[in-house]
XYZ file of C-alpha atoms in Angstrom:
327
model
C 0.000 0.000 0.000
C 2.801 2.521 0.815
C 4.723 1.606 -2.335
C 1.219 2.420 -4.400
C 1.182 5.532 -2.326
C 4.899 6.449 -3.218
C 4.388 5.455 -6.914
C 1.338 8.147 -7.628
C 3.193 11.029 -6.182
C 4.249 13.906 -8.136
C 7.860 15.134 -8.227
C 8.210 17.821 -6.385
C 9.588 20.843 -9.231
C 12.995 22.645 -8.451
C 12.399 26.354 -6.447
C 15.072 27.618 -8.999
C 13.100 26.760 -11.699
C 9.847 28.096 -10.405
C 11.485 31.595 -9.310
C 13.172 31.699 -12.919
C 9.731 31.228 -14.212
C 8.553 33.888 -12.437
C 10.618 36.421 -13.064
C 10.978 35.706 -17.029
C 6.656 36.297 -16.802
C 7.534 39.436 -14.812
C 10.090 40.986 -16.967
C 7.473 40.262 -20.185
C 4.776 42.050 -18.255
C 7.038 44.808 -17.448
C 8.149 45.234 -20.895
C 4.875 44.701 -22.185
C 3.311 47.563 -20.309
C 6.991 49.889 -20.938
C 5.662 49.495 -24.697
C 2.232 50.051 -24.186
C 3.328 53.459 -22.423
C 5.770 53.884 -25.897
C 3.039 53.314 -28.187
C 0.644 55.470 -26.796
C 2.686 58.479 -26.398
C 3.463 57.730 -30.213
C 0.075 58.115 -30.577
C -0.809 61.036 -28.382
C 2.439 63.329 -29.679
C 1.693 62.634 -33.473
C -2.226 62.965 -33.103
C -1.473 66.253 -31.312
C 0.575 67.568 -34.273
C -1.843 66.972 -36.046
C -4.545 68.767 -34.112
C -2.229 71.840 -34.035
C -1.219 71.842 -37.519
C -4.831 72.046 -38.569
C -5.723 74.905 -36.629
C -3.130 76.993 -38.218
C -4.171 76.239 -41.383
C -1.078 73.589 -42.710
C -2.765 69.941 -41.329
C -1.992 66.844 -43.091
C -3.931 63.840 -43.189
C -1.318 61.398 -43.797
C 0.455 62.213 -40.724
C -2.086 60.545 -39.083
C -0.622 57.428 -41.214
C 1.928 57.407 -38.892
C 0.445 56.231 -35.649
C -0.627 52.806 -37.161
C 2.499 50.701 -36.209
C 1.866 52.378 -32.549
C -1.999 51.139 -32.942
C -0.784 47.512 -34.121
C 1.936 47.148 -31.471
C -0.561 48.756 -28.930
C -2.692 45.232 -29.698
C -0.082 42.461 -30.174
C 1.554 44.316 -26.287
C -2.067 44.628 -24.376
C -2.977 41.123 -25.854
C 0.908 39.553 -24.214
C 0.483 41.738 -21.531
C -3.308 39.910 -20.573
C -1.784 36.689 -21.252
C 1.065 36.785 -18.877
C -1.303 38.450 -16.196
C -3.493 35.458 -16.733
C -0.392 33.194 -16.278
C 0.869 34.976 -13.289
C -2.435 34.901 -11.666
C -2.405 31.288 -12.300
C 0.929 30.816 -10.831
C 0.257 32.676 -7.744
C -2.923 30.460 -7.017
C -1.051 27.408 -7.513
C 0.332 26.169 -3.606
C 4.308 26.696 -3.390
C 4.736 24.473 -0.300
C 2.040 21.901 0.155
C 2.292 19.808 3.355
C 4.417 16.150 2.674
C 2.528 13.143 3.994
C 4.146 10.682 5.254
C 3.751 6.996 4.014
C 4.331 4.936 6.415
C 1.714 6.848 8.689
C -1.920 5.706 8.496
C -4.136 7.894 6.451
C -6.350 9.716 8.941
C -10.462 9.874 7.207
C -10.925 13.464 5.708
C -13.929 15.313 5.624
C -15.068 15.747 2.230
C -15.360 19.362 1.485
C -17.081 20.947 -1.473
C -15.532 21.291 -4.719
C -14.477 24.825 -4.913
C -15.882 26.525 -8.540
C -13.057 27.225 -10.657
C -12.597 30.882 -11.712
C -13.527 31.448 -15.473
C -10.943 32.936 -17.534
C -11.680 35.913 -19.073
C -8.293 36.477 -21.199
C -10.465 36.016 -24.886
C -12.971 38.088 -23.737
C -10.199 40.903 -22.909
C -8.125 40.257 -25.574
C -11.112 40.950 -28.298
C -12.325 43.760 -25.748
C -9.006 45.014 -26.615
C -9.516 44.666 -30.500
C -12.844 46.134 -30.474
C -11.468 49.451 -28.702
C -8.504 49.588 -31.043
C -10.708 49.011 -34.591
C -12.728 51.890 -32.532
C -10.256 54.044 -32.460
C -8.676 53.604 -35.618
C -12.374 54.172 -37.155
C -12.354 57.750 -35.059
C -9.025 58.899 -36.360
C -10.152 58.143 -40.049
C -12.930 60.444 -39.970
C -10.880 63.019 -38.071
C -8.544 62.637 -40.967
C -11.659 62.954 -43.099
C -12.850 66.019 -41.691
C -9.330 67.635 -41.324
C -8.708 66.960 -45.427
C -12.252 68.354 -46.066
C -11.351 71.247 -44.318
C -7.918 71.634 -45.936
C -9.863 71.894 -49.275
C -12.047 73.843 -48.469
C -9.421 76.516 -47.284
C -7.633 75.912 -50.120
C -10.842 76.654 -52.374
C -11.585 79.652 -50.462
C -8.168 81.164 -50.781
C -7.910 80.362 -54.366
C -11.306 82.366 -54.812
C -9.686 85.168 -52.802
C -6.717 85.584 -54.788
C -8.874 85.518 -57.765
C -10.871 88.151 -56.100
C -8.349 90.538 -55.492
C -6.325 89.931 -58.784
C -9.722 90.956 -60.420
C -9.868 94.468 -58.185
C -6.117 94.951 -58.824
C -6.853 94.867 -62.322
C -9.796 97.308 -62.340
C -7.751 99.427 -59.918
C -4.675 99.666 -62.346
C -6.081 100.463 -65.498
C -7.970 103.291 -64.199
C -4.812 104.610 -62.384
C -3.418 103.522 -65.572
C -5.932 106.355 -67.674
C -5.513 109.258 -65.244
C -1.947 108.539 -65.624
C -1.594 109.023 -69.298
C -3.846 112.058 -69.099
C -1.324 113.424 -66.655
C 1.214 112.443 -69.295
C -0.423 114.470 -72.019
C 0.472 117.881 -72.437
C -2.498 118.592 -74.496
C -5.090 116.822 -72.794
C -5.266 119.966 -70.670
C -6.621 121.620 -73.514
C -9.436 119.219 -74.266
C -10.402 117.838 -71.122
C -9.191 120.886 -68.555
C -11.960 120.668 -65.717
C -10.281 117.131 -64.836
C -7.596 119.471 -63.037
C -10.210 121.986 -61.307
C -10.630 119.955 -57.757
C -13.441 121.865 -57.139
C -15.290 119.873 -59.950
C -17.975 117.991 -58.257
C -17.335 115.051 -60.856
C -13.091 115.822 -60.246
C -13.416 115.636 -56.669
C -15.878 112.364 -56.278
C -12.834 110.562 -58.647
C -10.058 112.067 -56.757
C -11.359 110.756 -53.338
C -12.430 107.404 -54.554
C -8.942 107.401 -55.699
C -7.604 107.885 -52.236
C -9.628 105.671 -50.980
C -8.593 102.762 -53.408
C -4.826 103.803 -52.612
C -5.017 103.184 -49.035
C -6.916 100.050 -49.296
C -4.232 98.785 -51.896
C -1.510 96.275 -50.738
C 1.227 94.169 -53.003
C 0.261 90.978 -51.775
C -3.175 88.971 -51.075
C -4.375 89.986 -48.286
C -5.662 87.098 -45.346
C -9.548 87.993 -45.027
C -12.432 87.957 -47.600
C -13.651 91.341 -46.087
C -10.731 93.277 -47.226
C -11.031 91.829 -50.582
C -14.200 92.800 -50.601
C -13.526 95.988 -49.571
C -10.985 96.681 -52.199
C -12.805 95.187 -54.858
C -15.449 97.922 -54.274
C -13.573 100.979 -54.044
C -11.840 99.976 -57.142
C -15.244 99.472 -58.773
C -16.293 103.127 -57.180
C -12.885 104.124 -58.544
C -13.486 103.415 -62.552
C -17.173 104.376 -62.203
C -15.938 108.148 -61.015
C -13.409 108.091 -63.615
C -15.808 107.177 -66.622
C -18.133 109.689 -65.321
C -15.099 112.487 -64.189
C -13.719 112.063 -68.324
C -17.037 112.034 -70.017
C -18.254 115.578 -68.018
C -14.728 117.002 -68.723
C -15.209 116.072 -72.525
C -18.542 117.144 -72.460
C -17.449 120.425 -71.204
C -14.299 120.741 -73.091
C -13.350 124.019 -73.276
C -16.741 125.415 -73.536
C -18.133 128.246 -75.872
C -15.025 129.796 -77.933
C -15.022 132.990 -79.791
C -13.191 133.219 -82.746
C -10.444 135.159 -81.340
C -10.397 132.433 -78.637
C -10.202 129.478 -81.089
C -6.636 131.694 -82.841
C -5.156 131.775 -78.946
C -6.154 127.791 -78.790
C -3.857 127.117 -81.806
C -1.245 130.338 -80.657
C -1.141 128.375 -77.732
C -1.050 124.644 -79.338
C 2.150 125.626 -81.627
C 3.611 127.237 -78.721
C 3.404 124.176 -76.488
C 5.424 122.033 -79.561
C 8.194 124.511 -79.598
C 8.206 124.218 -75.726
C 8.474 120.220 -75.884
C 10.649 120.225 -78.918
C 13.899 118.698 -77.642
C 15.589 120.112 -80.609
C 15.060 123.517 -80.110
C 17.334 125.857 -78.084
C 16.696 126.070 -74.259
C 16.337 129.830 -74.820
C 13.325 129.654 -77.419
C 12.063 126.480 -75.628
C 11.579 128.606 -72.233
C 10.300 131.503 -74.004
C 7.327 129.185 -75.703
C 6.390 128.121 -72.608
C 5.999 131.813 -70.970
C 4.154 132.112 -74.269
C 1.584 129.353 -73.300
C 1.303 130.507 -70.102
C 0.182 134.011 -70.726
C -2.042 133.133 -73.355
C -3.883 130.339 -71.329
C -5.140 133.119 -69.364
C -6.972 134.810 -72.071
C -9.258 131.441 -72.388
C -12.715 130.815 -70.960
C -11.570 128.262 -68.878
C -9.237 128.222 -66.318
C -5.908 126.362 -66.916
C -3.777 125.223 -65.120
C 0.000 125.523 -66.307
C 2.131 124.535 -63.877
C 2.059 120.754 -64.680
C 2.908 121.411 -68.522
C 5.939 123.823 -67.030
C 7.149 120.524 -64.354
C 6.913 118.550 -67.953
C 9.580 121.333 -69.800
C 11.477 121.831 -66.545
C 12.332 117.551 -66.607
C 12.766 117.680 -70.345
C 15.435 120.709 -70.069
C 17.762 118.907 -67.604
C 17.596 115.337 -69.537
C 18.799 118.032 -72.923
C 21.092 119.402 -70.155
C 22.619 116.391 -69.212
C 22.564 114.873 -72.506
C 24.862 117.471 -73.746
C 27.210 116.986 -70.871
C 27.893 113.463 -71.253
C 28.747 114.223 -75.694
């Protein structure tokens, strides 16, 4: 009987080899969790980069491409890391030093006691608990990523439609600069059109402040916001409409009602002004055509005003000037 007892028994397993186990499952869980802590930081710092590069404007959906290793490795780690808690749980239920009998004593009659219920294990249940979350969150950053792109096109659209915008104000704005400039330009416009330098004009005045106001709402580059656009766009559109109206009442006024002694001072005055801007004439005769001019533009019904034809001589005299020097 004592040699049946001897021959059922169990061999007792080595401590070494039980403490060895032990720590080889605790250095796994350790590790396990150390990468769990990696991965989601991956996660958290790149997601966050995200988040701030798409309030400023410059976010980019595939960075959010990047975090997908950390979401796979954040799955295989949580599903070791449940296994070798279930293992060490197991081991630490499982008696260490359980009492020796000895053979050659009797066996004493043991109450039978109830079968305790064995714990289920829930390990599966965590592990695709664990799946579930991470499918979950991988389906949350896609449509973040979704929204984010929509949102990058739609800036995108929006400032392409504000460039095109302004580029259509800066055009109106610059060819109606561009007309007052070549009537500046035109030494003889004064004599067909000469209320366009009488500020007092009602029509003169009305173009020469919309043309202030264009000026100060003009800027070399796009600017950021729709309402300055906007704002540009229509004082450049107030801008033309004074000018068109500005040059068709100074054309329609012209140089009103002239007498015929009038109309021989308009051409008096006319040949004098191409003697004055003849570059090939003497300085001396030059100068003295434009006195000429000057006096004679009082006699007219209109008022003119001289001094911008005189700047015009003045700058052509010192380019003759300095031509001469430099033969």
């Amino acid at each position: 009987m004592n040699l049946h007892l001897l021959a059922d028994a169990a061999p007792p397993v080595p401590e070494s080899l039980m403490a060895m186990s032990d720590f080889l499952t605790s250095a796994i869980d350790w590790m396990t969790c150390g990468g769990m802590i990696l991965c989601t930081g991956w996660i958290v710092v790149h997601v966050a980069k995200f988040m701030w590069g798409n309030s400023n404007g410059a976010g980019d959906p595939g960075q959010l491409g990047r975090i997908a290793p950390a979401l796979i490795g954040l799955v295989v780690l949580g599903s070791v890391q449940l296994l070798v808690s279930s293992l060490l749980g197991d081991r630490g239920a499982e008696p260490h030093d359980a009492p020796t009998e000895n053979p050659l004593a009797p066996p004493l009659p043991v109450p039978a006691a109830p079968a305790p219920d064995e714990p289920m294990n829930s390990t599966p249940f965590a592990a695709v608990g664990v799946v579930i979350a991470a499918f979950l969150v991988l389906g949350a950053l896609g449509l973040i990523a979704l929204r984010a792109r929509n949102q990058i096109v739609d800036r995108r659209a929006a400032a392409e439609d504000r460039e095109k915008d302004w580029h259509t104000a800066r055009t109106i704005f610059d060819h109606t600069r561009s007309k007052f400039a070549d009537y500046l330009a035109d030494p003889y416009a004064i004599f067909e059109r000469p209320i366009l330098d009488d500020h007092t004009d009602t029509f003169t005045a009305a173009f020469l402040t919309a043309l202030a106001d264009a000026e100060a709402l003009h800027t070399e580059t796009v600017p950021r916001t729709a309402h300055r656009i906007d704002t540009f766009r229509t004082a450049a559109t107030t801008l033309a409409a004074a000018w068109t109206a500005a040059d068709r009442h100074a054309r329609t006024v012209g140089m009103a009602v002239l007498t015929r002694d009038q109309r021989k001072t308009l051409k008096t005055i006319e040949g004098a002004l191409a003697i004055a801007l003849d570059e090939s004439a003497p300085a001396g005769e030059r100068e003295a055509a434009m006195r000429t001019v000057t006096r004679l533009s009082q006699e007219l019904p209109m008022p003119l005003n001289t001094d911008r034809i005189a700047d015009l001589l003045t700058l052509s005299l010192e380019n003759a000037q300095r031509k001469a020097l430099t033969i």
